[in-house]
mmCIF file of C-alpha atoms and ligand atoms in Angstrom:
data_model
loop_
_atom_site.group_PDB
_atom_site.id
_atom_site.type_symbol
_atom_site.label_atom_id
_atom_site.label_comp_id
_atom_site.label_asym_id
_atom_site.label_seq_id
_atom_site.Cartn_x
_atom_site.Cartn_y
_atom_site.Cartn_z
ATOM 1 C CA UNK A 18 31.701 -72.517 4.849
ATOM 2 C CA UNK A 19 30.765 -69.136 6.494
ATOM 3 C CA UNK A 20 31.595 -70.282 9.680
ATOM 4 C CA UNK A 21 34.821 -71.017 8.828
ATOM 5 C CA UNK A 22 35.253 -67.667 6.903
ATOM 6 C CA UNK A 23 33.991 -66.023 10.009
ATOM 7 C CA UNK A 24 37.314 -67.896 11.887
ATOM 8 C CA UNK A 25 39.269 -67.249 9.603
ATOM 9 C CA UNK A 26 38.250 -62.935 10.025
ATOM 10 C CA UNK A 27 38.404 -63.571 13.199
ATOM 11 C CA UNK A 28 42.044 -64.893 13.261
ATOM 12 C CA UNK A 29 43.257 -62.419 10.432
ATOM 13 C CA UNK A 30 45.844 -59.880 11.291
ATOM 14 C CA UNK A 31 46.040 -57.970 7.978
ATOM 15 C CA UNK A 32 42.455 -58.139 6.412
ATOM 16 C CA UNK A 33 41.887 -56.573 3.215
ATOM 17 C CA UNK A 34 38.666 -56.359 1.216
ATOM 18 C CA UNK A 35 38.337 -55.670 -2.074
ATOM 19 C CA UNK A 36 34.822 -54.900 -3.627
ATOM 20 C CA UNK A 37 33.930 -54.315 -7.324
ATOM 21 C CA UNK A 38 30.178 -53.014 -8.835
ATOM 22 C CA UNK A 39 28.354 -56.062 -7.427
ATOM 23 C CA UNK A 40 28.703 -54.379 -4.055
ATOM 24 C CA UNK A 41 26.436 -51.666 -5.193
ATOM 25 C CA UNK A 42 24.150 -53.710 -7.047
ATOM 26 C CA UNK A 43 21.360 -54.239 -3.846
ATOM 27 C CA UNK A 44 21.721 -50.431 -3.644
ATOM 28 C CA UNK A 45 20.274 -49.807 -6.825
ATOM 29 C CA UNK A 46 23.293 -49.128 -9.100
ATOM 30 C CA UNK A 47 23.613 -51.258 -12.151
ATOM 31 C CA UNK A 48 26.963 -53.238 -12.157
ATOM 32 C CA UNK A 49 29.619 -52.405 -15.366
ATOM 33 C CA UNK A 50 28.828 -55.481 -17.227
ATOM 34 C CA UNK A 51 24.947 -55.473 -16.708
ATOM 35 C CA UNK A 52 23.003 -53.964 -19.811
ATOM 36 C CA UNK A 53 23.711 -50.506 -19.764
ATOM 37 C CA UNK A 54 20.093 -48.677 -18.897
ATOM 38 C CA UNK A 55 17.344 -46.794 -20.731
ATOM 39 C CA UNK A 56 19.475 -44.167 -22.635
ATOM 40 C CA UNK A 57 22.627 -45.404 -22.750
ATOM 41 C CA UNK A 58 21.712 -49.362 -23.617
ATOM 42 C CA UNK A 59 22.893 -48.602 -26.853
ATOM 43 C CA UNK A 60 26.319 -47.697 -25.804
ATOM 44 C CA UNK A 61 28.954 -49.941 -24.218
ATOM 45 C CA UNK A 62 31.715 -48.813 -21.330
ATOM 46 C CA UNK A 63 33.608 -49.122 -23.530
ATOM 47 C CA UNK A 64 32.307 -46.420 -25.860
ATOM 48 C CA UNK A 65 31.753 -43.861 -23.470
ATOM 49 C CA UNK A 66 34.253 -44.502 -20.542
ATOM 50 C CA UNK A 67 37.196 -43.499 -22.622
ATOM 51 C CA UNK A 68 38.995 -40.197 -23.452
ATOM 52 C CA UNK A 69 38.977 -40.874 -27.171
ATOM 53 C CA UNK A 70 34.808 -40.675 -26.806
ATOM 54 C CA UNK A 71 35.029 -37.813 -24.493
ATOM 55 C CA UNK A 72 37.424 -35.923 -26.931
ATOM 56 C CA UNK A 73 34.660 -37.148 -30.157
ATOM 57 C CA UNK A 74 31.712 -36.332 -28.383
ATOM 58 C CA UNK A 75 32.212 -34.289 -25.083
ATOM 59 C CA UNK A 76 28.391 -33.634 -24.135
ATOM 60 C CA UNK A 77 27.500 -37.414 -24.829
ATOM 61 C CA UNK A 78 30.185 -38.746 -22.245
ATOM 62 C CA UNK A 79 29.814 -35.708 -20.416
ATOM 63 C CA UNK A 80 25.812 -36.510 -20.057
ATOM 64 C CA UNK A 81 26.248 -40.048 -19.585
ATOM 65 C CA UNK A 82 28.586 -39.322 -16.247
ATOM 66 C CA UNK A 83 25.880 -36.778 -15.253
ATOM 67 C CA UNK A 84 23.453 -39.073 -15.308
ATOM 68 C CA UNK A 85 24.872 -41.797 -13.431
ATOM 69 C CA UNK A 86 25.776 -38.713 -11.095
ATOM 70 C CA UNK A 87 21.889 -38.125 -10.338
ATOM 71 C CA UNK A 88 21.294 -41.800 -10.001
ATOM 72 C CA UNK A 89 24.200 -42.810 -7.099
ATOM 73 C CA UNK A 90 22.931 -39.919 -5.650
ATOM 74 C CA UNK A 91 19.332 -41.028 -5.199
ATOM 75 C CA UNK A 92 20.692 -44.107 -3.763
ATOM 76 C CA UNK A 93 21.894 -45.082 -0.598
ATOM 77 C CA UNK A 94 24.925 -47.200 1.169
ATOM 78 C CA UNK A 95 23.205 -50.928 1.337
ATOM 79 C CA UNK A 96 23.992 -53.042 4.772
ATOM 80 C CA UNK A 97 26.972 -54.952 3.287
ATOM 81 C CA UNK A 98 28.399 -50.730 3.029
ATOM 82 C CA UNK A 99 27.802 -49.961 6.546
ATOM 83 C CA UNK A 100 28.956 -53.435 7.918
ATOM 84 C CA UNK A 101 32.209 -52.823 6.270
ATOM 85 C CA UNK A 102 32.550 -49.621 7.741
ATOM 86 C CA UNK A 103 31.322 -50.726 11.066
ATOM 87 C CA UNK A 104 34.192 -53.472 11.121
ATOM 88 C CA UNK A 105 36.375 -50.868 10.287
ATOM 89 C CA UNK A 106 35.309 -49.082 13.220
ATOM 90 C CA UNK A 107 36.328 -51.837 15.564
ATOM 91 C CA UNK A 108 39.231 -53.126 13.895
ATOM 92 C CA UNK A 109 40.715 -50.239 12.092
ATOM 93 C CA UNK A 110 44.065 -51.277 12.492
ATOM 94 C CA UNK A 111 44.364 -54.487 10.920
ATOM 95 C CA UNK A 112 41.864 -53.754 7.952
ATOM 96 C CA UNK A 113 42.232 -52.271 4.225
ATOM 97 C CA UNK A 114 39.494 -51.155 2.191
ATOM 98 C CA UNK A 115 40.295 -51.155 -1.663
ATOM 99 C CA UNK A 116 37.152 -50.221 -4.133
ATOM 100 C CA UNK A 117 36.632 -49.840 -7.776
ATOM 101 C CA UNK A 118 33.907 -48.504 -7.660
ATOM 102 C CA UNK A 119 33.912 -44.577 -8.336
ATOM 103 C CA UNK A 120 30.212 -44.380 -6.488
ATOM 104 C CA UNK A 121 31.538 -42.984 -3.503
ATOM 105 C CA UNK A 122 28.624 -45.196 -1.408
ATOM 106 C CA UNK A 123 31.972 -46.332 0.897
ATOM 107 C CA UNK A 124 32.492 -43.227 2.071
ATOM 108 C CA UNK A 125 28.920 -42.283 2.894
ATOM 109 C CA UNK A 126 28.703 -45.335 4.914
ATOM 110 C CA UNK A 127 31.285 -43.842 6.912
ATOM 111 C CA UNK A 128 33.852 -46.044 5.520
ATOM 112 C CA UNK A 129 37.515 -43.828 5.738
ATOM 113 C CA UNK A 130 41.218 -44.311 3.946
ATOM 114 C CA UNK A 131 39.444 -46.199 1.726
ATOM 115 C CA UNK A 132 41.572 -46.912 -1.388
ATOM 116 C CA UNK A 133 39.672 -45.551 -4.300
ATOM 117 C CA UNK A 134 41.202 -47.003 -7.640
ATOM 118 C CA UNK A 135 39.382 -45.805 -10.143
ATOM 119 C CA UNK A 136 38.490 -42.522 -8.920
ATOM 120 C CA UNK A 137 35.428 -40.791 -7.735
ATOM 121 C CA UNK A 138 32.165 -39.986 -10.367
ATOM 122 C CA UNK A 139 31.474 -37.214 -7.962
ATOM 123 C CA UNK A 140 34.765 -35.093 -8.884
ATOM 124 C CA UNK A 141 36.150 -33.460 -12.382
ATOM 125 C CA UNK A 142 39.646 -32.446 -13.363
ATOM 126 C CA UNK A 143 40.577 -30.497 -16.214
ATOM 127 C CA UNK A 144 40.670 -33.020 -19.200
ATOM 128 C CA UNK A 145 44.715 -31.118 -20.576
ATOM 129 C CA UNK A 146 47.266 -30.298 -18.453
ATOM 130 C CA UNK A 147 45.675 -26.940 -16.165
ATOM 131 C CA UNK A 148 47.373 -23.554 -17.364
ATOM 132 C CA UNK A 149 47.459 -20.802 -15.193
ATOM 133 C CA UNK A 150 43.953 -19.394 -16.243
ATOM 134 C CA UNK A 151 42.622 -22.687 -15.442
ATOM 135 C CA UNK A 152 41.566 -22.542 -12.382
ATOM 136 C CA UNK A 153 38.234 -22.900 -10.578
ATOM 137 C CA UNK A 154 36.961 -19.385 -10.953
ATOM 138 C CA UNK A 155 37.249 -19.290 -14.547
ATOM 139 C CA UNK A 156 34.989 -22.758 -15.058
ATOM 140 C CA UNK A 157 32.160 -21.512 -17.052
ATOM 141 C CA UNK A 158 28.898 -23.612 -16.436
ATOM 142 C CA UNK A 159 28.624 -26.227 -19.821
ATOM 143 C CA UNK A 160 28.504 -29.851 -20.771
ATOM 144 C CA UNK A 161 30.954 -30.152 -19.644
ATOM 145 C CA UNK A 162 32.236 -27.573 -18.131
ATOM 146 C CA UNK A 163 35.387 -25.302 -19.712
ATOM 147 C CA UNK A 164 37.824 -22.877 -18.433
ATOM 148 C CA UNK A 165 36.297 -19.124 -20.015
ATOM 149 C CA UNK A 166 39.722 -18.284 -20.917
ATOM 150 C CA UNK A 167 41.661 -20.643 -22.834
ATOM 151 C CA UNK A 168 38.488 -23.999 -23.679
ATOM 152 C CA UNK A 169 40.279 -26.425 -21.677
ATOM 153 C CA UNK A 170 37.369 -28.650 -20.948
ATOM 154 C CA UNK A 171 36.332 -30.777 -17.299
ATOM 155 C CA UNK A 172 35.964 -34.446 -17.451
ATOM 156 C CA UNK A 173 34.767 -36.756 -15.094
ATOM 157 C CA UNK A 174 37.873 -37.557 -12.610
ATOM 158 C CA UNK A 175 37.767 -41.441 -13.322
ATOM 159 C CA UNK A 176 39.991 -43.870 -14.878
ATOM 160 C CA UNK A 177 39.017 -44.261 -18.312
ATOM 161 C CA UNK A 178 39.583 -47.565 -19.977
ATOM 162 C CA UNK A 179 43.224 -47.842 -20.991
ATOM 163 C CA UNK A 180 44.413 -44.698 -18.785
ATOM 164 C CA UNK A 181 46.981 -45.667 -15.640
ATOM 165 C CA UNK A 182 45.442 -45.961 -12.148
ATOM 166 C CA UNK A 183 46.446 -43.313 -10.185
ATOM 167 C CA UNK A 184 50.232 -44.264 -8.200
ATOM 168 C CA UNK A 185 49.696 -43.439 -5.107
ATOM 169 C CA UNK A 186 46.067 -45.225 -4.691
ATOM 170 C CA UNK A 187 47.461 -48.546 -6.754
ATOM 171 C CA UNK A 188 50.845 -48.873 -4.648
ATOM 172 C CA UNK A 189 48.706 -48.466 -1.154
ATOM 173 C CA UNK A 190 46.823 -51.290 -2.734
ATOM 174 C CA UNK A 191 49.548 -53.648 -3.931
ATOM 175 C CA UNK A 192 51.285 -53.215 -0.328
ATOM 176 C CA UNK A 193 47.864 -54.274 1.347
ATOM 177 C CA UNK A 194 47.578 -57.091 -0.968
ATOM 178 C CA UNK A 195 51.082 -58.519 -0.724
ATOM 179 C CA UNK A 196 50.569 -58.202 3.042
ATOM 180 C CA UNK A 197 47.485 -59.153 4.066
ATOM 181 C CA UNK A 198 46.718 -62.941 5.481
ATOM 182 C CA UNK A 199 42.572 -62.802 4.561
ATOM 183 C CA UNK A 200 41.079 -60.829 1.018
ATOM 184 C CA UNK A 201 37.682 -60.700 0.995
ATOM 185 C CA UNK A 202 36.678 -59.989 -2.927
ATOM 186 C CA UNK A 203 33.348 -58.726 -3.032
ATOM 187 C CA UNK A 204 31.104 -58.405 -6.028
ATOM 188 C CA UNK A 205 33.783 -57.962 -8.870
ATOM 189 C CA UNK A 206 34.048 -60.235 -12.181
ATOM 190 C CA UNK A 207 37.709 -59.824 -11.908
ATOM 191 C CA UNK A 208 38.189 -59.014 -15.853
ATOM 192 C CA UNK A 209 39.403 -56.093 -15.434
ATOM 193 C CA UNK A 210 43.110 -55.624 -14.255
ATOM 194 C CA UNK A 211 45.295 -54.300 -12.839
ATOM 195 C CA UNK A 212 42.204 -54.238 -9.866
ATOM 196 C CA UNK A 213 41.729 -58.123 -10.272
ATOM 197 C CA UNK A 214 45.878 -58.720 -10.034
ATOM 198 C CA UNK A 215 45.436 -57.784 -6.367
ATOM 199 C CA UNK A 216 43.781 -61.365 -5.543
ATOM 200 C CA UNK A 217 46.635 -62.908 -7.958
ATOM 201 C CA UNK A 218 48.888 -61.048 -5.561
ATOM 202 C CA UNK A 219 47.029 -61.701 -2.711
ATOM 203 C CA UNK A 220 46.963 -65.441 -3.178
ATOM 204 C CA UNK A 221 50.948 -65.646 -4.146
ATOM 205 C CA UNK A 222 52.337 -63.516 -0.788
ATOM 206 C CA UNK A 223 49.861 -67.085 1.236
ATOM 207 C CA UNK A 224 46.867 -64.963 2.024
ATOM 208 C CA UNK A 225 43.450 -67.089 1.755
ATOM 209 C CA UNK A 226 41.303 -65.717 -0.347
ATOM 210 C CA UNK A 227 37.594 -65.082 -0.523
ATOM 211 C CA UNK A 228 34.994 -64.671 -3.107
ATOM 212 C CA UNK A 229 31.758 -63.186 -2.167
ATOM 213 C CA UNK A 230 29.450 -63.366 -5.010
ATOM 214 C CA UNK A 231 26.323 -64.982 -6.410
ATOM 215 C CA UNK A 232 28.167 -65.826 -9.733
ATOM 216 C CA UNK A 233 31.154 -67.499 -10.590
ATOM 217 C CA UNK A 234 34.407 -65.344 -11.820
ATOM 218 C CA UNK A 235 37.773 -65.152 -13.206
ATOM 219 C CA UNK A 236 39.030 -65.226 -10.345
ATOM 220 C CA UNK A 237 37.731 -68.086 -8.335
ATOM 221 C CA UNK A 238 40.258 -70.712 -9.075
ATOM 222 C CA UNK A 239 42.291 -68.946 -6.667
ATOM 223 C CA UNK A 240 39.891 -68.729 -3.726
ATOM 224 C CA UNK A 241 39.988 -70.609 -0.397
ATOM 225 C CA UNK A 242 36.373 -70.224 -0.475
ATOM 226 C CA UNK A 243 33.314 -69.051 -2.289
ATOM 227 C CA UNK A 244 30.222 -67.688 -1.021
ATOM 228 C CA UNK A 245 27.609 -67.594 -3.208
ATOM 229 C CA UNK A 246 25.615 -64.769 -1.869
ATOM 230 C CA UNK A 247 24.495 -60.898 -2.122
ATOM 231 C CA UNK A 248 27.161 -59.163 -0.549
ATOM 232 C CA UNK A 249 24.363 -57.001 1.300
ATOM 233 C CA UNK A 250 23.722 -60.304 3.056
ATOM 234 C CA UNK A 251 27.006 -61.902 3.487
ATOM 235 C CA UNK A 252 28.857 -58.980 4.918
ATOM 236 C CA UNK A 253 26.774 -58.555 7.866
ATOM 237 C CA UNK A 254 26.823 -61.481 9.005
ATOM 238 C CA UNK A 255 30.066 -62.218 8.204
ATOM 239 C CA UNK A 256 31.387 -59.515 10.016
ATOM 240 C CA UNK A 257 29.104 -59.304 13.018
ATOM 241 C CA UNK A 258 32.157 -59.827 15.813
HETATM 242 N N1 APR B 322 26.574 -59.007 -4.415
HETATM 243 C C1 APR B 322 27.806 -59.413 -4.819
HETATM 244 N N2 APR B 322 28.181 -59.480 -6.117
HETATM 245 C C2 APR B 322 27.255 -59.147 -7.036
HETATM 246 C C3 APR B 322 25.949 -58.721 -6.703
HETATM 247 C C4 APR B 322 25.627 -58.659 -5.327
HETATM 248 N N3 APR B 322 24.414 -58.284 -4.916
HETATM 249 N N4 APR B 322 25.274 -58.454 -7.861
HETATM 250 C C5 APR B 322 26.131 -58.695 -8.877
HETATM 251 N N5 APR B 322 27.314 -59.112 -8.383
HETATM 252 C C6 APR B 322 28.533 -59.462 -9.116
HETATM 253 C C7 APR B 322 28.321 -59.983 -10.509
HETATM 254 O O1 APR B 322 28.110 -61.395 -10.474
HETATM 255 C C8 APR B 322 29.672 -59.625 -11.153
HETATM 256 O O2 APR B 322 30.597 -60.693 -10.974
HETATM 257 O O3 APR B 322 29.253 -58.271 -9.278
HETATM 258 C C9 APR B 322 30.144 -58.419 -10.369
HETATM 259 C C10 APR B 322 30.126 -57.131 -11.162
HETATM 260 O O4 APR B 322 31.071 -57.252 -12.175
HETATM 261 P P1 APR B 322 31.340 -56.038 -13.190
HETATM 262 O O5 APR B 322 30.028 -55.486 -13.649
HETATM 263 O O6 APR B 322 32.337 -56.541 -14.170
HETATM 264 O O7 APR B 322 31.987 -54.911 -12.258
HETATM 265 P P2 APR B 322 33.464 -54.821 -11.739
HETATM 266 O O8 APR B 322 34.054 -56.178 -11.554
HETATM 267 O O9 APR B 322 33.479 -53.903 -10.586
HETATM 268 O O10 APR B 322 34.189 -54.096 -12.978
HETATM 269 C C11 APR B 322 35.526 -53.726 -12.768
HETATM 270 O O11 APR B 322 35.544 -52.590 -14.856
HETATM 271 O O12 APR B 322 34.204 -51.393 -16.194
HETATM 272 C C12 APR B 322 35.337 -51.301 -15.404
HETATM 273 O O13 APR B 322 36.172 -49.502 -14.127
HETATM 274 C C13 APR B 322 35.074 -50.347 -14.276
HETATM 275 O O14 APR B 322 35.502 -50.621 -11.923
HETATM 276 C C14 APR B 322 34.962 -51.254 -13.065
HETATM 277 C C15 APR B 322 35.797 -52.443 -13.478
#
Protein backbone atom coordinates (compact mmCIF):
# COMPACT_ATOMS: atom_id res chain seq x y z
CA UNK A 1 0.00 0.00 0.00
CA UNK A 2 2.94 2.48 0.48
CA UNK A 3 3.91 2.21 -2.86
CA UNK A 4 0.89 3.24 -4.07
CA UNK A 5 0.65 6.14 -1.49
CA UNK A 6 4.07 7.10 -2.66
CA UNK A 7 2.24 7.44 -6.48
CA UNK A 8 -0.28 8.84 -5.42
CA UNK A 9 2.31 11.97 -3.59
CA UNK A 10 3.93 11.77 -6.38
CA UNK A 11 0.97 12.59 -8.74
CA UNK A 12 -0.69 15.10 -6.18
CA UNK A 13 -0.99 18.69 -7.15
CA UNK A 14 -2.46 20.14 -3.93
CA UNK A 15 -1.03 17.97 -1.00
CA UNK A 16 -2.03 18.73 2.38
CA UNK A 17 -0.98 17.04 5.61
CA UNK A 18 -2.54 17.19 8.60
CA UNK A 19 -0.79 15.84 11.84
CA UNK A 20 -2.25 15.57 15.39
CA UNK A 21 -0.12 14.55 18.92
CA UNK A 22 0.86 11.12 17.55
CA UNK A 23 3.35 13.00 15.40
CA UNK A 24 5.22 13.99 18.45
CA UNK A 25 4.88 10.90 20.24
CA UNK A 26 8.58 9.23 18.92
CA UNK A 27 9.89 12.65 20.04
CA UNK A 28 9.15 12.15 23.48
CA UNK A 29 5.91 14.15 24.02
CA UNK A 30 3.00 12.28 25.43
CA UNK A 31 -0.06 12.39 23.02
CA UNK A 32 -3.56 14.25 24.53
CA UNK A 33 -5.33 11.09 25.19
CA UNK A 34 -2.33 9.08 26.70
CA UNK A 35 -2.36 9.07 30.66
CA UNK A 36 -1.51 12.36 31.61
CA UNK A 37 2.20 12.05 33.42
CA UNK A 38 3.66 12.03 36.93
CA UNK A 39 2.00 15.23 38.38
CA UNK A 40 -0.71 15.85 36.43
CA UNK A 41 -2.10 11.96 36.04
CA UNK A 42 -4.64 12.97 38.27
CA UNK A 43 -6.00 15.64 36.11
CA UNK A 44 -7.67 15.28 32.71
CA UNK A 45 -7.36 17.92 29.53
CA UNK A 46 -10.14 18.50 30.19
CA UNK A 47 -9.68 19.90 33.69
CA UNK A 48 -6.85 21.95 33.08
CA UNK A 49 -7.00 22.97 29.32
CA UNK A 50 -9.94 25.22 29.87
CA UNK A 51 -10.45 28.89 30.90
CA UNK A 52 -13.00 28.02 33.55
CA UNK A 53 -9.83 26.00 35.40
CA UNK A 54 -7.47 28.71 34.59
CA UNK A 55 -9.92 31.39 36.03
CA UNK A 56 -10.48 28.63 39.44
CA UNK A 57 -7.05 27.89 39.83
CA UNK A 58 -4.57 30.14 37.79
CA UNK A 59 -1.11 28.73 39.19
CA UNK A 60 -2.35 25.02 38.72
CA UNK A 61 -3.09 25.53 34.87
CA UNK A 62 -0.56 28.04 34.79
CA UNK A 63 2.12 25.26 36.18
CA UNK A 64 0.78 22.55 34.24
CA UNK A 65 1.52 24.67 30.76
CA UNK A 66 4.95 25.45 32.30
CA UNK A 67 5.72 22.22 32.65
CA UNK A 68 4.89 20.83 29.44
CA UNK A 69 6.88 24.09 28.36
CA UNK A 70 10.24 22.58 29.92
CA UNK A 71 9.48 19.19 28.53
CA UNK A 72 8.90 20.12 24.45
CA UNK A 73 11.76 21.99 25.05
CA UNK A 74 14.10 19.18 26.05
CA UNK A 75 12.90 17.42 23.08
CA UNK A 76 13.67 17.49 19.64
CA UNK A 77 11.89 17.45 15.95
CA UNK A 78 11.78 13.41 15.24
CA UNK A 79 12.57 12.32 11.36
CA UNK A 80 8.88 12.17 10.31
CA UNK A 81 9.33 16.47 11.43
CA UNK A 82 12.21 17.08 9.28
CA UNK A 83 10.96 14.87 6.30
CA UNK A 84 7.93 16.99 6.21
CA UNK A 85 9.81 19.99 6.13
CA UNK A 86 12.31 18.67 3.72
CA UNK A 87 9.33 17.88 1.20
CA UNK A 88 8.29 21.17 1.78
CA UNK A 89 11.52 22.34 0.70
CA UNK A 90 11.24 20.75 -2.69
CA UNK A 91 7.72 21.07 -3.32
CA UNK A 92 6.66 24.15 -1.53
CA UNK A 93 4.22 25.09 -3.90
CA UNK A 94 1.83 22.42 -4.05
CA UNK A 95 1.98 21.47 -0.22
CA UNK A 96 -0.03 22.62 3.07
CA UNK A 97 1.01 21.95 6.44
CA UNK A 98 -1.93 22.07 9.05
CA UNK A 99 -0.95 20.99 12.89
CA UNK A 100 -2.71 20.75 16.13
CA UNK A 101 -0.26 20.43 17.90
CA UNK A 102 0.79 23.69 19.94
CA UNK A 103 4.56 22.04 20.40
CA UNK A 104 6.02 24.16 17.95
CA UNK A 105 8.50 20.91 16.91
CA UNK A 106 7.20 21.91 13.02
CA UNK A 107 8.73 24.90 13.04
CA UNK A 108 12.06 23.86 14.52
CA UNK A 109 12.31 21.33 11.88
CA UNK A 110 12.34 24.12 9.62
CA UNK A 111 8.88 23.52 8.59
CA UNK A 112 7.33 27.35 7.47
CA UNK A 113 3.49 28.77 6.85
CA UNK A 114 2.62 26.06 8.73
CA UNK A 115 -1.05 26.35 9.84
CA UNK A 116 -1.04 26.25 13.57
CA UNK A 117 -4.71 25.58 14.86
CA UNK A 118 -4.56 25.42 18.17
CA UNK A 119 -1.95 27.81 18.92
CA UNK A 120 1.54 27.74 20.17
CA UNK A 121 2.45 26.47 24.15
CA UNK A 122 5.46 28.63 23.68
CA UNK A 123 3.42 32.10 23.59
CA UNK A 124 0.91 33.94 26.26
CA UNK A 125 -1.72 36.57 25.69
CA UNK A 126 -3.40 38.49 28.20
CA UNK A 127 -6.27 36.17 29.52
CA UNK A 128 -9.19 39.82 29.32
CA UNK A 129 -9.32 42.03 26.72
CA UNK A 130 -5.54 44.20 27.02
CA UNK A 131 -6.18 47.86 28.41
CA UNK A 132 -3.86 50.40 27.74
CA UNK A 133 -1.57 49.64 30.83
CA UNK A 134 -1.39 46.22 29.59
CA UNK A 135 1.29 46.02 27.79
CA UNK A 136 4.57 44.09 27.89
CA UNK A 137 6.53 46.35 30.16
CA UNK A 138 4.14 46.30 32.86
CA UNK A 139 4.07 42.13 33.04
CA UNK A 140 5.25 41.52 36.47
CA UNK A 141 7.09 38.06 36.79
CA UNK A 142 4.19 35.45 38.56
CA UNK A 143 2.32 32.25 37.97
CA UNK A 144 1.22 33.39 35.76
CA UNK A 145 2.25 36.36 34.94
CA UNK A 146 -0.05 39.83 35.49
CA UNK A 147 -0.02 43.27 34.22
CA UNK A 148 1.46 45.50 37.65
CA UNK A 149 -1.14 47.96 36.99
CA UNK A 150 -4.55 46.85 36.62
CA UNK A 151 -4.16 42.26 37.56
CA UNK A 152 -5.06 41.33 34.18
CA UNK A 153 -3.44 37.96 34.19
CA UNK A 154 -1.26 35.91 31.04
CA UNK A 155 -2.48 32.61 29.93
CA UNK A 156 -1.06 30.21 27.79
CA UNK A 157 -1.95 31.38 24.01
CA UNK A 158 -3.78 27.99 23.13
CA UNK A 159 -7.19 27.00 22.31
CA UNK A 160 -8.80 25.88 25.32
CA UNK A 161 -11.46 23.27 25.07
CA UNK A 162 -14.70 24.89 23.95
CA UNK A 163 -12.97 28.35 22.85
CA UNK A 164 -13.15 29.14 18.76
CA UNK A 165 -10.03 28.35 16.68
CA UNK A 166 -8.51 31.28 15.68
CA UNK A 167 -10.24 32.64 11.89
CA UNK A 168 -7.64 33.30 10.06
CA UNK A 169 -5.56 29.90 10.84
CA UNK A 170 -9.04 27.67 10.49
CA UNK A 171 -10.19 29.37 7.05
CA UNK A 172 -6.39 28.85 5.53
CA UNK A 173 -7.14 25.34 6.61
CA UNK A 174 -10.64 24.71 5.29
CA UNK A 175 -9.44 26.28 1.79
CA UNK A 176 -6.44 23.70 1.77
CA UNK A 177 -8.74 20.99 2.63
CA UNK A 178 -11.54 21.67 0.16
CA UNK A 179 -8.73 21.96 -2.40
CA UNK A 180 -6.33 19.60 -2.04
CA UNK A 181 -6.34 16.11 -4.23
CA UNK A 182 -4.01 13.95 -1.41
CA UNK A 183 -4.44 14.54 2.85
CA UNK A 184 -2.07 12.84 4.60
CA UNK A 185 -3.55 12.60 8.42
CA UNK A 186 -0.85 11.88 10.64
CA UNK A 187 -1.04 10.72 14.20
CA UNK A 188 -4.48 12.30 15.27
CA UNK A 189 -7.57 10.26 16.85
CA UNK A 190 -9.77 12.57 14.98
CA UNK A 191 -12.24 13.20 18.14
CA UNK A 192 -11.72 16.34 18.33
CA UNK A 193 -13.36 18.80 15.76
CA UNK A 194 -13.49 21.19 14.09
CA UNK A 195 -9.50 19.83 13.32
CA UNK A 196 -10.88 16.27 12.38
CA UNK A 197 -13.81 18.00 9.91
CA UNK A 198 -10.88 18.84 7.63
CA UNK A 199 -10.57 15.00 6.43
CA UNK A 200 -14.62 15.03 6.31
CA UNK A 201 -13.98 17.99 4.04
CA UNK A 202 -11.18 16.67 2.49
CA UNK A 203 -12.83 13.45 1.45
CA UNK A 204 -16.25 15.32 0.15
CA UNK A 205 -14.32 18.12 -2.33
CA UNK A 206 -12.70 13.95 -4.06
CA UNK A 207 -9.35 14.21 -2.38
CA UNK A 208 -7.97 10.58 -1.30
CA UNK A 209 -7.28 10.43 1.93
CA UNK A 210 -4.60 8.98 4.14
CA UNK A 211 -4.26 7.74 7.60
CA UNK A 212 -0.89 7.34 9.03
CA UNK A 213 -1.13 5.74 12.32
CA UNK A 214 -0.46 2.60 14.33
CA UNK A 215 -4.11 2.61 15.69
CA UNK A 216 -7.32 2.72 14.24
CA UNK A 217 -9.52 6.17 14.42
CA UNK A 218 -12.62 8.01 13.92
CA UNK A 219 -11.74 8.84 11.04
CA UNK A 220 -10.67 5.90 9.01
CA UNK A 221 -13.85 4.97 7.33
CA UNK A 222 -13.10 7.73 5.13
CA UNK A 223 -9.54 6.87 4.10
CA UNK A 224 -8.24 5.60 0.73
CA UNK A 225 -5.66 4.00 2.73
CA UNK A 226 -4.24 3.22 6.10
CA UNK A 227 -0.81 2.82 7.17
CA UNK A 228 -0.34 1.34 10.20
CA UNK A 229 2.93 2.77 11.22
CA UNK A 230 5.00 5.41 13.46
CA UNK A 231 4.79 8.42 11.59
CA UNK A 232 8.67 8.90 12.36
CA UNK A 233 8.96 5.91 10.03
CA UNK A 234 6.37 6.35 7.46
CA UNK A 235 7.08 9.91 6.56
CA UNK A 236 10.51 9.39 5.45
CA UNK A 237 10.08 7.04 3.41
CA UNK A 238 7.08 8.08 2.15
CA UNK A 239 8.31 11.21 1.13
CA UNK A 240 11.82 10.41 -0.01
CA UNK A 241 11.26 11.81 -3.90
N1 LIG B 1 2.85 7.93 14.95
C1 LIG B 1 1.60 8.21 14.50
N2 LIG B 1 0.51 8.25 15.30
C2 LIG B 1 0.70 7.97 16.61
C3 LIG B 1 1.97 7.66 17.16
C4 LIG B 1 3.07 7.65 16.26
N3 LIG B 1 4.30 7.35 16.69
N4 LIG B 1 1.81 7.44 18.49
C5 LIG B 1 0.50 7.61 18.77
N5 LIG B 1 -0.16 7.92 17.64
C6 LIG B 1 -1.59 8.22 17.48
C7 LIG B 1 -2.50 7.56 18.47
O1 LIG B 1 -2.86 6.26 18.00
C8 LIG B 1 -3.70 8.53 18.44
O2 LIG B 1 -4.62 8.13 17.43
O3 LIG B 1 -1.74 9.59 17.71
C9 LIG B 1 -3.08 9.86 18.06
C10 LIG B 1 -3.08 10.87 19.18
O4 LIG B 1 -4.40 11.19 19.46
P1 LIG B 1 -4.76 12.28 20.58
O5 LIG B 1 -3.94 12.01 21.80
O6 LIG B 1 -6.24 12.31 20.66
O7 LIG B 1 -4.20 13.64 19.97
P2 LIG B 1 -4.86 14.55 18.87
O8 LIG B 1 -5.66 13.73 17.91
O9 LIG B 1 -3.81 15.42 18.32
O10 LIG B 1 -5.86 15.45 19.76
C11 LIG B 1 -6.51 16.49 19.08
O11 LIG B 1 -7.39 17.29 21.13
O12 LIG B 1 -6.85 17.48 23.30
C12 LIG B 1 -7.11 18.22 22.16
O13 LIG B 1 -6.21 20.28 21.44
C13 LIG B 1 -5.87 18.98 21.78
O14 LIG B 1 -4.80 19.16 19.62
C14 LIG B 1 -5.38 18.25 20.54
C15 LIG B 1 -6.66 17.65 19.99
Amino acid sequence: MSDAVRQWIAAAKHLVVLTGAGMSAESGVPTFRDALAGLWAKFSPEELATEQAFRADPQRVWDWYVSRREAVAAVQPNAGHAALAAFQSRHSGRFALITQNVDGLHQRAGSVHTIALHGALSEDRWLDSARACCTADSIEPGRPPRCSVCGNLRRPSVVWFGEQLPAPELGAAEDAAQHCDLMLVVGTSGVVYPAAGLVLSAHQHNARVVMINPEPTELDRVADACLRQPAAVCLPSLLRA
